[in-house]
């Protein structure tokens, strides 16, 4: 079955760059679209963006200027970079697989990573 | 952005009774070309990632118990949990995938009365 395993730095200082990676097993990263979603402690879910292996991407306009997503098909990994972080970026970050296929993506999330808590504090 | 508003924010239901969660979108999620509503529901238990329950407003994901059902069209949707079980205690979110950015409701917390 599809499994997503995330890793990356959990404590950042303001102005640093958040970097997370999501390893995929049970599916090919080139076969689907992938998303990152975040959840501030005790709050709701915020979509960060989505990407396919071909580089086709959509980002949330609220974060677009600071976000870069990429797919490494050789290692079956998806990555997220968020620059110039502040305390407002403190959240649990999730990678997620979109439904459908990369040719016909369905933009809901049928598999999720375990989540990575990123705390931004000076 | 399409705004998703859930009601209530929380509810307490007795074991074996029905829980009903509403979700309203700021614009229609019904795509006329395929007559499908671009609405999904998720369940999130404490310390866990969300889990997909329903998509296309009413299609149950595989292995989701049939006590979970979704209904509605256009801008008004409902998630119903029939015969609530202890393991259904969670926060439930609706999500629209009609437009970008994808947006979620604020969540509804379901507890046992």
Short mmCIF file of C-alpha atoms in Angstrom, two decimals:
data_model
loop_
_atom_site.label_atom_id
_atom_site.label_comp_id
_atom_site.label_asym_id
_atom_site.label_seq_id
_atom_site.Cartn_x
_atom_site.Cartn_y
_atom_site.Cartn_z
CA UNK A 1 0.00 0.00 0.00
CA UNK A 2 1.03 3.61 -0.44
CA UNK A 3 3.06 5.03 2.43
CA UNK A 4 4.50 8.51 2.85
CA UNK A 5 7.36 9.12 5.29
CA UNK A 6 8.45 12.66 6.04
CA UNK A 7 11.61 14.14 7.47
CA UNK A 8 13.31 17.51 7.91
CA UNK A 9 14.43 20.09 10.43
CA UNK A 10 11.94 20.70 13.19
CA UNK A 11 13.25 23.91 14.75
CA UNK A 12 14.05 27.01 12.74
CA UNK A 13 14.91 30.61 13.48
CA UNK A 14 13.02 33.47 11.84
CA UNK A 15 14.19 34.21 8.29
CA UNK A 16 15.57 30.68 7.79
CA UNK A 17 14.37 28.26 5.11
CA UNK A 18 12.09 25.35 5.93
CA UNK A 19 13.06 22.19 4.10
CA UNK A 20 11.05 18.95 4.24
CA UNK A 21 11.22 15.74 2.25
CA UNK A 22 8.57 13.08 1.77
CA UNK A 23 9.62 9.58 0.75
CA UNK A 24 7.08 7.53 -1.18
CA UNK A 25 6.71 3.78 -1.03
CA UNK A 26 4.10 1.62 -2.68
CA UNK A 27 3.63 4.06 -5.57
CA UNK A 28 5.68 5.87 -8.16
CA UNK A 29 6.16 9.57 -7.63
CA UNK A 30 5.85 10.00 -11.40
CA UNK A 31 2.38 8.53 -11.43
CA UNK A 32 0.54 11.08 -9.35
CA UNK A 33 0.24 14.64 -8.12
CA UNK A 34 1.53 15.48 -4.65
CA UNK A 35 0.64 18.18 -2.18
CA UNK A 36 1.85 19.80 0.99
CA UNK A 37 -0.68 20.88 3.59
CA UNK A 38 -0.03 22.45 6.97
CA UNK A 39 -1.87 22.71 10.26
CA UNK A 40 -0.92 25.23 12.96
CA UNK A 41 -1.16 23.76 16.46
CA UNK A 42 -4.80 23.39 17.45
CA UNK A 43 -6.03 24.88 14.19
CA UNK A 44 -7.36 23.85 10.79
CA UNK A 45 -5.78 22.75 7.53
CA UNK A 46 -4.13 25.03 4.98
CA UNK A 47 -3.22 23.85 1.48
CA UNK A 48 0.27 24.93 0.47
CA UNK A 49 0.38 23.64 -3.08
CA UNK A 50 0.61 20.68 -5.46
CA UNK A 51 3.06 19.37 -8.01
CA UNK A 52 3.50 16.60 -10.56
CA UNK A 53 6.72 14.91 -11.67
CA UNK A 54 6.63 16.99 -14.85
CA UNK A 55 6.91 20.13 -12.77
CA UNK A 56 3.33 21.26 -13.25
CA UNK A 57 2.52 23.05 -10.02
CA UNK A 58 -0.03 25.21 -8.26
CA UNK A 59 0.76 27.11 -5.10
CA UNK A 60 -1.44 28.90 -2.61
CA UNK A 61 -1.23 32.60 -3.54
CA UNK A 62 -0.76 33.42 0.12
CA UNK A 63 2.55 31.53 0.12
CA UNK A 64 3.52 31.47 -3.54
CA UNK A 65 6.40 33.93 -3.29
CA UNK A 66 8.14 31.77 -0.66
CA UNK A 67 7.31 28.19 -1.72
CA UNK A 68 9.13 25.74 -3.96
CA UNK A 69 8.06 22.14 -4.43
CA UNK A 70 9.86 19.48 -6.42
CA UNK A 71 9.63 15.80 -7.29
CA UNK A 72 12.72 13.58 -7.40
CA UNK A 73 11.57 10.59 -9.39
CA UNK A 74 14.90 8.77 -9.11
CA UNK A 75 14.59 8.64 -5.32
CA UNK A 76 10.78 8.64 -5.25
CA UNK A 77 10.68 11.74 -3.06
CA UNK A 78 8.80 15.00 -2.91
CA UNK A 79 10.28 18.08 -1.30
CA UNK A 80 9.08 21.39 0.09
CA UNK A 81 11.06 24.56 0.67
CA UNK A 82 9.58 27.62 2.35
CA UNK A 83 11.85 30.65 2.63
CA UNK A 84 11.93 33.49 5.14
CA UNK A 85 9.94 31.67 7.80
CA UNK A 86 8.36 33.44 10.77
CA UNK A 87 6.45 32.32 13.83
CA UNK A 88 3.30 32.28 11.69
CA UNK A 89 4.77 29.32 9.79
CA UNK A 90 4.86 27.15 12.92
CA UNK A 91 2.73 24.15 12.07
CA UNK A 92 2.56 20.44 11.41
CA UNK A 93 3.38 19.96 7.75
CA UNK A 94 1.89 17.04 5.84
CA UNK A 95 2.73 15.63 2.44
CA UNK A 96 -0.18 14.01 0.68
CA UNK A 97 -0.91 12.09 -2.48
CA UNK A 98 -3.73 13.33 -4.70
CA UNK A 99 -6.33 10.97 -6.05
CA UNK A 100 -6.50 9.87 -9.67
CA UNK A 101 -3.33 9.83 -11.76
CA UNK A 102 -0.92 12.49 -12.98
CA UNK A 103 -2.79 12.48 -16.29
CA UNK A 104 -6.18 12.83 -14.64
CA UNK A 105 -5.60 14.10 -11.12
CA UNK A 106 -8.45 14.29 -8.64
CA UNK A 107 -7.61 17.10 -6.28
CA UNK A 108 -8.50 15.45 -2.99
CA UNK A 109 -5.93 13.73 -0.77
CA UNK A 110 -6.13 9.97 -0.44
CA UNK A 111 -2.87 9.25 1.39
CA UNK A 112 -1.07 11.40 3.97
CA UNK A 113 2.33 11.41 5.60
CA UNK A 114 2.65 11.22 9.35
CA UNK A 115 3.24 14.94 9.68
CA UNK A 116 6.30 16.98 10.66
CA UNK A 117 6.11 19.61 13.37
CA UNK A 118 8.10 22.68 12.40
CA UNK A 119 8.57 25.32 15.06
CA UNK A 120 9.91 28.77 14.25
CA UNK A 121 11.36 30.53 17.25
CA UNK A 122 14.25 32.84 17.98
CA UNK B 1 -10.88 31.83 -2.68
CA UNK B 2 -13.81 29.50 -2.03
CA UNK B 3 -14.70 29.75 1.65
CA UNK B 4 -15.87 26.59 3.37
CA UNK B 5 -17.96 26.98 6.52
CA UNK B 6 -18.84 24.02 8.72
CA UNK B 7 -21.52 23.80 11.37
CA UNK B 8 -21.59 23.15 14.20
CA UNK B 9 -18.04 23.69 15.47
CA UNK B 10 -18.57 20.79 17.86
CA UNK B 11 -21.25 18.30 18.81
CA UNK B 12 -21.73 15.59 21.38
CA UNK B 13 -23.70 12.51 20.38
CA UNK B 14 -24.64 9.41 22.34
CA UNK B 15 -23.17 6.09 21.27
CA UNK B 16 -25.37 4.51 18.64
CA UNK B 17 -27.02 7.79 17.70
CA UNK B 18 -26.60 9.85 14.53
CA UNK B 19 -24.15 12.73 14.04
CA UNK B 20 -24.77 15.29 11.31
CA UNK B 21 -22.17 17.79 10.13
CA UNK B 22 -22.91 20.52 7.62
CA UNK B 23 -20.57 22.22 5.19
CA UNK B 24 -21.44 25.27 3.10
CA UNK B 25 -19.29 26.64 0.28
CA UNK B 26 -19.20 30.27 -0.84
CA UNK B 27 -19.79 29.17 -4.44
CA UNK B 28 -21.18 26.12 -6.15
CA UNK B 29 -18.93 23.07 -6.24
CA UNK B 30 -21.06 21.39 -8.94
CA UNK B 31 -19.22 21.11 -12.26
CA UNK B 32 -21.90 21.13 -14.93
CA UNK B 33 -19.92 19.18 -17.55
CA UNK B 34 -19.77 16.01 -15.44
CA UNK B 35 -22.50 16.71 -12.84
CA UNK B 36 -20.05 16.05 -10.02
CA UNK B 37 -19.62 17.97 -6.78
CA UNK B 38 -15.95 18.62 -5.99
CA UNK B 39 -16.24 18.08 -2.23
CA UNK B 40 -14.37 15.69 0.07
CA UNK B 41 -14.65 14.82 3.76
CA UNK B 42 -11.82 13.84 6.12
CA UNK B 43 -11.58 12.46 9.63
CA UNK B 44 -8.69 13.48 11.88
CA UNK B 45 -8.04 11.76 15.18
CA UNK B 46 -5.69 13.33 17.77
CA UNK B 47 -2.04 13.07 16.78
CA UNK B 48 -2.85 11.57 13.38
CA UNK B 49 -3.02 12.92 9.84
CA UNK B 50 -6.43 13.38 8.26
CA UNK B 51 -7.99 10.35 6.62
CA UNK B 52 -10.09 10.56 3.45
CA UNK B 53 -13.66 9.40 4.07
CA UNK B 54 -15.69 10.62 1.11
CA UNK B 55 -15.09 12.30 -2.24
CA UNK B 56 -17.40 13.54 -5.01
CA UNK B 57 -19.58 14.57 -2.04
CA UNK B 58 -21.01 11.08 -1.63
CA UNK B 59 -18.54 8.40 -2.77
CA UNK B 60 -17.15 6.48 0.16
CA UNK B 61 -13.41 5.74 0.07
CA UNK B 62 -12.54 2.05 0.15
CA UNK B 63 -12.66 0.43 3.60
CA UNK B 64 -14.57 3.33 5.14
CA UNK B 65 -17.47 1.92 7.17
CA UNK B 66 -20.87 2.38 5.59
CA UNK B 67 -22.16 4.25 8.65
CA UNK B 68 -20.40 7.25 7.09
CA UNK B 69 -22.34 8.89 4.27
CA UNK B 70 -22.16 12.14 2.38
CA UNK B 71 -24.89 14.08 0.64
CA UNK B 72 -25.68 17.45 -0.84
CA UNK B 73 -25.02 19.41 -3.99
CA UNK B 74 -24.07 22.87 -5.14
CA UNK B 75 -23.19 24.80 -2.00
CA UNK B 76 -24.68 22.72 0.82
CA UNK B 77 -23.30 19.38 1.95
CA UNK B 78 -23.74 17.00 4.87
CA UNK B 79 -21.66 14.28 6.45
CA UNK B 80 -23.76 11.81 8.42
CA UNK B 81 -22.39 9.26 10.85
CA UNK B 82 -25.07 6.69 11.61
CA UNK B 83 -24.84 4.73 14.85
CA UNK B 84 -21.86 6.62 16.27
CA UNK B 85 -19.07 4.43 17.62
CA UNK B 86 -16.42 5.35 20.18
CA UNK B 87 -13.73 5.22 17.49
CA UNK B 88 -15.53 7.96 15.54
CA UNK B 89 -14.46 10.61 18.06
CA UNK B 90 -12.45 12.98 15.88
CA UNK B 91 -12.45 16.29 14.05
CA UNK B 92 -14.09 16.21 10.63
CA UNK B 93 -13.17 18.52 7.76
CA UNK B 94 -14.75 19.23 4.42
CA UNK B 95 -12.55 20.28 1.49
CA UNK B 96 -13.39 21.73 -1.90
CA UNK B 97 -11.33 20.79 -4.93
CA UNK B 98 -13.37 22.78 -7.45
CA UNK B 99 -10.96 25.70 -7.44
CA UNK B 100 -7.50 26.82 -6.47
CA UNK B 101 -6.46 27.28 -3.72
CA UNK B 102 -7.95 24.09 -2.32
CA UNK B 103 -9.67 25.09 0.90
CA UNK B 104 -10.95 23.32 3.98
CA UNK B 105 -13.71 23.99 6.46
CA UNK B 106 -12.64 24.96 9.96
CA UNK B 107 -13.46 21.51 11.32
CA UNK B 108 -16.19 19.99 13.46
CA UNK B 109 -15.26 18.14 16.64
CA UNK B 110 -17.39 15.08 17.39
CA UNK B 111 -17.47 13.79 20.96
CA UNK B 112 -19.44 11.20 22.89
CA UNK B 113 -22.27 12.48 25.07
#
